[in-house]
Amino acid sequence: MSERREGHVLLGINVLTLGYLPAAWQSNLLHTHAPTDPDYWRRIGALAERGTLDAIFLADGPILGNPSYDANNTRLDPTIIWSHVARATSQVGLIATASTTFNDPFELAERLLSFDVSTGGRAAWNLVTSRDTGSANNFGLDEVLGRGDRYERGSEFADLVIALWESARTGDDVVHHGRHFDLEGRLHVPPSEQGRPVIFQAGGSPQGRALAGRVGEGVFAAELTKEGALQHYREVKQNAVDFGRSPDAVKILPGLLLTLGSTEEEARRRVDEIHDLGPSAYSVLWLSQAIGHDVSTLELDEPFPAELLEAPLDVSTFRGSIGFRQSIFERIRQSKPTVREYLRETRYTGSGHGGFAGTPEQLADKIEDWFYSGAIDGFNLQPDRLIDQLEVIADELVPILRARGLYRHEYETDTLRGHLQASSPTPGFGRTPGLATAPEFA
C-alpha cells in the first residue's frame, strides 16, 4: 500500500433499478411493481443518505433493455425518478444520465438546471454519447452516429450546455453557431445552490477520456485491475492539467459489482444463487456484447485465442464500450484463464466493471488499498440486489471506513459539488489553473 493521502474516499451507488444481476427481481423483499413504485425509490434514497453516501447514480437509455443480460431493462427518466428521491432526502447527490446524441442542448440544460435548483444543488449530469443501434431506431435513424461524430457532437453539446448554465448566472445571451447546433438565447432558470449541475462522464475511449479531462468533474470508470486503474487515473488527471485545470477538479470513481456477506463463502454462495436464478446463457451473452465477439463459438476449455486478444479494434463497427473491452482483455492477458474459467470467475470478480464478493471488512481493505495507491478517488458501488445490500453498505461497510479515517462521520456539505470538494485535501473547483502540486502532474 502506498503512503497515506489526505482527504476521504468518495462513495456512490449505481442504482441499476433492482440490482446488477437480471434475477435480482426474484426476491420476497420486493413486489412486482417495485421498479415503478415511488416508495421503492424513496427507500433507496433514504438508505443511501443513512450511510452518508456522496451520490446515487441512475443509468438511462432510450430503449428497453435486453432481459437476457441487462438487469436495468425497465427504464424511467432519471430526473423524474430522482424527484421522488429528492423529497425523501436532503443531502445525497443525484446523478442522472442523459445522451448528447438524442437530446436538445437547450431543453436538457433547462431541465437539468431546474432539477438542480429544486434539489438544493444536488444534481449531476452523467454525459453519455449513446452507442446502440436500437436507440437510434427509436429516433428514426437506421444507425447511430459513428464514434468520432458522436464525440464531436457531444463535445459541442457539453460546451453549449455549460454556456447556457452560465447564462442563468449572468443574464447574458449565448450566441453559438457550430457544426451541430445554432442557438441564440439564454436560460431563465436561476442558478442553483451549487451554481450549476456537476458533470460526470462515463466513456472509456480516448475521446471520452479527453472529454472527461476537459469538462468532467467526475468519471464513472471501468477498471478490472489496479494497474489499469492507476494508468487511467494518471491519464485523466493529466488531461485535466493539459486543459489548464487542477487534477483535483475531476474525481475518478470506477464501478464495482458487489456482493457482501458475513464470510467470503457466504458472499460467493449468494452470487451463485442469484446467478443461477437467471438465464443460463447470461455470462456468455454479456461477454459477447462487451468484447464484440460471439463467445459461444470459442472452445470453453481453451484459453482465449491470441488472435482475438491482439486483433486491432475496428471502432467504426464496434458498438460496445471501449473501456469495458480494454479492461476485460487486460485481465484475460494477465491471468490467462480458459473461457470456462473466465466466465465462472467473472461472477465474483466482475465483467466490464471490477467485481467483489466478500465481507465488508475485506471490501474496506480493497477500497483502502486502491485509494492510498492513487488508483481511485472513490468507487461507484453496484450491488447484486440493491434492496438488502444497500443496508449492508450503509450500516456495516461505512462504519469500518470511518474507523479507518477513510470516510466522514456525517455530511460536511449540502451540495454534491461540496461533497466532491470536501473529499480533496485542497478544493479543486475554482482553483487557479497551473497550481497542481502532485509531482506527476507538474
PDB file of C-alpha atoms in Angstrom, residues 195-356:
ATOM      1  CA  GLY A 195     -24.100  27.173  -9.204  1.00  0.00           C
ATOM      2  CA  ARG A 196     -24.843  24.528 -11.821  1.00  0.00           C
ATOM      3  CA  PRO A 197     -25.079  20.740 -12.010  1.00  0.00           C
ATOM      4  CA  VAL A 198     -21.898  18.687 -11.668  1.00  0.00           C
ATOM      5  CA  ILE A 199     -20.820  16.914 -14.878  1.00  0.00           C
ATOM      6  CA  PHE A 200     -19.912  13.218 -14.830  1.00  0.00           C
ATOM      7  CA  GLN A 201     -18.620  11.334 -17.854  1.00  0.00           C
ATOM      8  CA  ALA A 202     -18.630   7.576 -18.428  1.00  0.00           C
ATOM      9  CA  GLY A 203     -16.748   6.972 -21.690  1.00  0.00           C
ATOM     10  CA  GLY A 204     -13.557   4.892 -21.653  1.00  0.00           C
ATOM     11  CA  SER A 205     -12.412   5.602 -25.220  1.00  0.00           C
ATOM     12  CA  PRO A 206      -9.574   8.077 -25.884  1.00  0.00           C
ATOM     13  CA  GLN A 207     -12.184  10.647 -26.948  1.00  0.00           C
ATOM     14  CA  GLY A 208     -14.167  10.007 -23.757  1.00  0.00           C
ATOM     15  CA  ARG A 209     -11.119  10.380 -21.535  1.00  0.00           C
ATOM     16  CA  ALA A 210     -10.141  13.618 -23.273  1.00  0.00           C
ATOM     17  CA  LEU A 211     -13.677  14.978 -22.804  1.00  0.00           C
ATOM     18  CA  ALA A 212     -13.557  13.987 -19.132  1.00  0.00           C
ATOM     19  CA  GLY A 213     -10.279  15.839 -18.686  1.00  0.00           C
ATOM     20  CA  ARG A 214     -11.686  18.956 -20.324  1.00  0.00           C
ATOM     21  CA  VAL A 215     -15.168  19.304 -18.780  1.00  0.00           C
ATOM     22  CA  GLY A 216     -15.746  16.358 -16.431  1.00  0.00           C
ATOM     23  CA  GLU A 217     -15.916  16.780 -12.679  1.00  0.00           C
ATOM     24  CA  GLY A 218     -16.430  13.073 -12.078  1.00  0.00           C
ATOM     25  CA  VAL A 219     -15.621   9.975 -14.144  1.00  0.00           C
ATOM     26  CA  PHE A 220     -17.540   6.704 -13.899  1.00  0.00           C
ATOM     27  CA  ALA A 221     -14.699   4.417 -14.987  1.00  0.00           C
ATOM     28  CA  ALA A 222     -14.458   0.689 -15.826  1.00  0.00           C
ATOM     29  CA  GLU A 223     -11.458  -0.992 -14.197  1.00  0.00           C
ATOM     30  CA  LEU A 224     -10.768  -4.685 -13.533  1.00  0.00           C
ATOM     31  CA  THR A 225      -7.199  -4.357 -12.267  1.00  0.00           C
ATOM     32  CA  LYS A 226      -5.411  -1.895 -10.026  1.00  0.00           C
ATOM     33  CA  GLU A 227      -2.667  -1.497 -12.626  1.00  0.00           C
ATOM     34  CA  GLY A 228      -5.217  -0.453 -15.252  1.00  0.00           C
ATOM     35  CA  ALA A 229      -6.909   1.873 -12.774  1.00  0.00           C
ATOM     36  CA  LEU A 230      -3.593   3.573 -11.957  1.00  0.00           C
ATOM     37  CA  GLN A 231      -2.916   4.186 -15.639  1.00  0.00           C
ATOM     38  CA  HIS A 232      -6.405   5.555 -16.285  1.00  0.00           C
ATOM     39  CA  TYR A 233      -6.250   7.759 -13.173  1.00  0.00           C
ATOM     40  CA  ARG A 234      -2.981   9.336 -14.269  1.00  0.00           C
ATOM     41  CA  GLU A 235      -4.207   9.794 -17.852  1.00  0.00           C
ATOM     42  CA  VAL A 236      -7.437  11.624 -16.986  1.00  0.00           C
ATOM     43  CA  LYS A 237      -5.774  13.739 -14.292  1.00  0.00           C
ATOM     44  CA  GLN A 238      -3.057  14.700 -16.778  1.00  0.00           C
ATOM     45  CA  ASN A 239      -5.730  15.521 -19.361  1.00  0.00           C
ATOM     46  CA  ALA A 240      -7.264  17.917 -16.828  1.00  0.00           C
ATOM     47  CA  VAL A 241      -3.897  19.607 -16.273  1.00  0.00           C
ATOM     48  CA  ASP A 242      -3.366  19.867 -20.047  1.00  0.00           C
ATOM     49  CA  PHE A 243      -6.639  21.810 -20.241  1.00  0.00           C
ATOM     50  CA  GLY A 244      -5.480  24.217 -17.530  1.00  0.00           C
ATOM     51  CA  ARG A 245      -7.336  22.539 -14.663  1.00  0.00           C
ATOM     52  CA  SER A 246      -6.225  21.086 -11.349  1.00  0.00           C
ATOM     53  CA  PRO A 247      -6.047  17.275 -11.137  1.00  0.00           C
ATOM     54  CA  ASP A 248      -8.345  17.583  -8.098  1.00  0.00           C
ATOM     55  CA  ALA A 249     -11.023  19.078 -10.356  1.00  0.00           C
ATOM     56  CA  VAL A 250     -12.006  15.666 -11.735  1.00  0.00           C
ATOM     57  CA  LYS A 251     -12.789  12.696  -9.483  1.00  0.00           C
ATOM     58  CA  ILE A 252     -12.319   9.096 -10.673  1.00  0.00           C
ATOM     59  CA  LEU A 253     -14.881   6.555  -9.427  1.00  0.00           C
ATOM     60  CA  PRO A 254     -14.717   3.118 -11.093  1.00  0.00           C
ATOM     61  CA  GLY A 255     -17.790   0.923 -10.960  1.00  0.00           C
ATOM     62  CA  LEU A 256     -17.577  -2.096  -8.664  1.00  0.00           C
ATOM     63  CA  LEU A 257     -20.032  -5.012  -8.945  1.00  0.00           C
ATOM     64  CA  LEU A 258     -20.686  -6.001  -5.381  1.00  0.00           C
ATOM     65  CA  THR A 259     -21.856  -8.844  -3.154  1.00  0.00           C
ATOM     66  CA  LEU A 260     -21.320  -8.680   0.600  1.00  0.00           C
ATOM     67  CA  GLY A 261     -21.752 -11.476   3.139  1.00  0.00           C
ATOM     68  CA  SER A 262     -20.710 -12.293   6.689  1.00  0.00           C
ATOM     69  CA  THR A 263     -17.999 -14.532   5.184  1.00  0.00           C
ATOM     70  CA  GLU A 264     -16.438 -14.744   1.738  1.00  0.00           C
ATOM     71  CA  GLU A 265     -18.015 -18.185   1.318  1.00  0.00           C
ATOM     72  CA  GLU A 266     -21.455 -16.774   2.097  1.00  0.00           C
ATOM     73  CA  ALA A 267     -20.959 -13.937  -0.383  1.00  0.00           C
ATOM     74  CA  ARG A 268     -19.936 -16.308  -3.179  1.00  0.00           C
ATOM     75  CA  ARG A 269     -22.867 -18.590  -2.384  1.00  0.00           C
ATOM     76  CA  ARG A 270     -25.205 -15.605  -2.705  1.00  0.00           C
ATOM     77  CA  VAL A 271     -23.662 -14.697  -6.089  1.00  0.00           C
ATOM     78  CA  ASP A 272     -24.181 -18.258  -7.332  1.00  0.00           C
ATOM     79  CA  GLU A 273     -27.762 -18.405  -6.086  1.00  0.00           C
ATOM     80  CA  ILE A 274     -28.809 -15.182  -7.784  1.00  0.00           C
ATOM     81  CA  HIS A 275     -26.883 -16.015 -10.971  1.00  0.00           C
ATOM     82  CA  ASP A 276     -28.459 -19.460 -11.165  1.00  0.00           C
ATOM     83  CA  LEU A 277     -31.967 -17.969 -10.937  1.00  0.00           C
ATOM     84  CA  GLY A 278     -31.255 -16.057 -14.143  1.00  0.00           C
ATOM     85  CA  PRO A 279     -30.771 -17.171 -17.756  1.00  0.00           C
ATOM     86  CA  SER A 280     -28.128 -19.869 -18.113  1.00  0.00           C
ATOM     87  CA  ALA A 281     -26.524 -18.002 -21.013  1.00  0.00           C
ATOM     88  CA  TYR A 282     -26.286 -14.699 -19.100  1.00  0.00           C
ATOM     89  CA  SER A 283     -22.489 -14.543 -18.870  1.00  0.00           C
ATOM     90  CA  VAL A 284     -21.924 -15.633 -22.475  1.00  0.00           C
ATOM     91  CA  LEU A 285     -24.387 -13.082 -23.849  1.00  0.00           C
ATOM     92  CA  TRP A 286     -22.977 -10.232 -21.785  1.00  0.00           C
ATOM     93  CA  LEU A 287     -19.343 -11.014 -22.564  1.00  0.00           C
ATOM     94  CA  SER A 288     -20.122 -11.373 -26.279  1.00  0.00           C
ATOM     95  CA  GLN A 289     -21.700  -7.935 -26.299  1.00  0.00           C
ATOM     96  CA  ALA A 290     -18.858  -6.432 -24.273  1.00  0.00           C
ATOM     97  CA  ILE A 291     -15.986  -7.641 -26.463  1.00  0.00           C
ATOM     98  CA  GLY A 292     -17.726  -7.674 -29.847  1.00  0.00           C
ATOM     99  CA  HIS A 293     -17.220 -11.395 -30.474  1.00  0.00           C
ATOM    100  CA  ASP A 294     -19.607 -14.353 -30.183  1.00  0.00           C
ATOM    101  CA  VAL A 295     -18.146 -16.155 -27.157  1.00  0.00           C
ATOM    102  CA  SER A 296     -20.320 -19.230 -27.824  1.00  0.00           C
ATOM    103  CA  THR A 297     -18.057 -20.008 -30.814  1.00  0.00           C
ATOM    104  CA  LEU A 298     -14.963 -20.339 -28.578  1.00  0.00           C
ATOM    105  CA  GLU A 299     -13.691 -23.582 -27.057  1.00  0.00           C
ATOM    106  CA  LEU A 300     -14.738 -23.476 -23.393  1.00  0.00           C
ATOM    107  CA  ASP A 301     -11.711 -25.353 -22.060  1.00  0.00           C
ATOM    108  CA  GLU A 302      -9.121 -23.492 -24.122  1.00  0.00           C
ATOM    109  CA  PRO A 303      -7.566 -20.080 -23.417  1.00  0.00           C
ATOM    110  CA  PHE A 304      -8.914 -17.091 -25.309  1.00  0.00           C
ATOM    111  CA  PRO A 305      -7.287 -17.105 -28.787  1.00  0.00           C
ATOM    112  CA  ALA A 306      -4.336 -14.756 -29.114  1.00  0.00           C
ATOM    113  CA  GLU A 307      -5.690 -13.515 -32.443  1.00  0.00           C
ATOM    114  CA  LEU A 308      -8.833 -12.327 -30.642  1.00  0.00           C
ATOM    115  CA  LEU A 309      -6.937 -10.587 -27.849  1.00  0.00           C
ATOM    116  CA  GLU A 310      -4.421  -8.925 -30.159  1.00  0.00           C
ATOM    117  CA  ALA A 311      -6.677  -8.063 -33.100  1.00  0.00           C
ATOM    118  CA  PRO A 312      -6.949  -4.307 -33.737  1.00  0.00           C
ATOM    119  CA  LEU A 313     -10.329  -2.854 -32.827  1.00  0.00           C
ATOM    120  CA  ASP A 314     -12.419  -1.512 -35.677  1.00  0.00           C
ATOM    121  CA  VAL A 315     -14.005   1.475 -33.949  1.00  0.00           C
ATOM    122  CA  SER A 316     -16.220   2.116 -36.978  1.00  0.00           C
ATOM    123  CA  THR A 317     -18.153  -1.120 -36.400  1.00  0.00           C
ATOM    124  CA  PHE A 318     -17.699  -1.877 -32.687  1.00  0.00           C
ATOM    125  CA  ARG A 319     -20.775  -0.707 -30.745  1.00  0.00           C
ATOM    126  CA  GLY A 320     -19.722  -1.711 -27.232  1.00  0.00           C
ATOM    127  CA  SER A 321     -17.819   0.187 -24.570  1.00  0.00           C
ATOM    128  CA  ILE A 322     -14.131   0.537 -25.442  1.00  0.00           C
ATOM    129  CA  GLY A 323     -13.360   0.967 -21.738  1.00  0.00           C
ATOM    130  CA  PHE A 324     -15.106  -2.305 -20.860  1.00  0.00           C
ATOM    131  CA  ARG A 325     -13.367  -4.159 -23.679  1.00  0.00           C
ATOM    132  CA  GLN A 326      -9.941  -2.859 -22.720  1.00  0.00           C
ATOM    133  CA  SER A 327     -10.311  -3.793 -19.058  1.00  0.00           C
ATOM    134  CA  ILE A 328     -11.631  -7.287 -19.908  1.00  0.00           C
ATOM    135  CA  PHE A 329      -8.790  -8.060 -22.303  1.00  0.00           C
ATOM    136  CA  GLU A 330      -6.223  -6.684 -19.871  1.00  0.00           C
ATOM    137  CA  ARG A 331      -7.455  -9.047 -17.165  1.00  0.00           C
ATOM    138  CA  ILE A 332      -7.501 -12.031 -19.538  1.00  0.00           C
ATOM    139  CA  ARG A 333      -3.922 -11.321 -20.639  1.00  0.00           C
ATOM    140  CA  GLN A 334      -2.786 -11.176 -17.025  1.00  0.00           C
ATOM    141  CA  SER A 335      -4.465 -14.324 -15.678  1.00  0.00           C
ATOM    142  CA  LYS A 336      -4.631 -16.405 -18.915  1.00  0.00           C
ATOM    143  CA  PRO A 337      -7.805 -18.328 -17.983  1.00  0.00           C
ATOM    144  CA  THR A 338      -9.725 -20.729 -20.164  1.00  0.00           C
ATOM    145  CA  VAL A 339     -13.008 -19.372 -21.468  1.00  0.00           C
ATOM    146  CA  ARG A 340     -14.928 -21.507 -18.960  1.00  0.00           C
ATOM    147  CA  GLU A 341     -12.727 -20.343 -16.066  1.00  0.00           C
ATOM    148  CA  TYR A 342     -13.160 -16.706 -17.012  1.00  0.00           C
ATOM    149  CA  LEU A 343     -16.939 -16.964 -17.327  1.00  0.00           C
ATOM    150  CA  ARG A 344     -17.100 -18.622 -13.917  1.00  0.00           C
ATOM    151  CA  GLU A 345     -14.719 -16.217 -12.219  1.00  0.00           C
ATOM    152  CA  THR A 346     -16.468 -13.109 -13.559  1.00  0.00           C
ATOM    153  CA  ARG A 347     -19.321 -13.967 -11.217  1.00  0.00           C
ATOM    154  CA  TYR A 348     -17.088 -12.857  -8.352  1.00  0.00           C
ATOM    155  CA  THR A 349     -14.506 -10.536  -9.891  1.00  0.00           C
ATOM    156  CA  GLY A 350     -16.579  -8.521 -12.358  1.00  0.00           C
ATOM    157  CA  SER A 351     -17.130  -8.255 -16.080  1.00  0.00           C
ATOM    158  CA  GLY A 352     -16.558  -4.845 -17.676  1.00  0.00           C
ATOM    159  CA  HIS A 353     -16.524  -3.288 -14.234  1.00  0.00           C
ATOM    160  CA  GLY A 354     -14.483  -4.824 -11.471  1.00  0.00           C
ATOM    161  CA  GLY A 355     -16.238  -7.140  -9.052  1.00  0.00           C
ATOM    162  CA  PHE A 356     -16.083  -8.050  -5.400  1.00  0.00           C
TER     163      PHE A 356
END
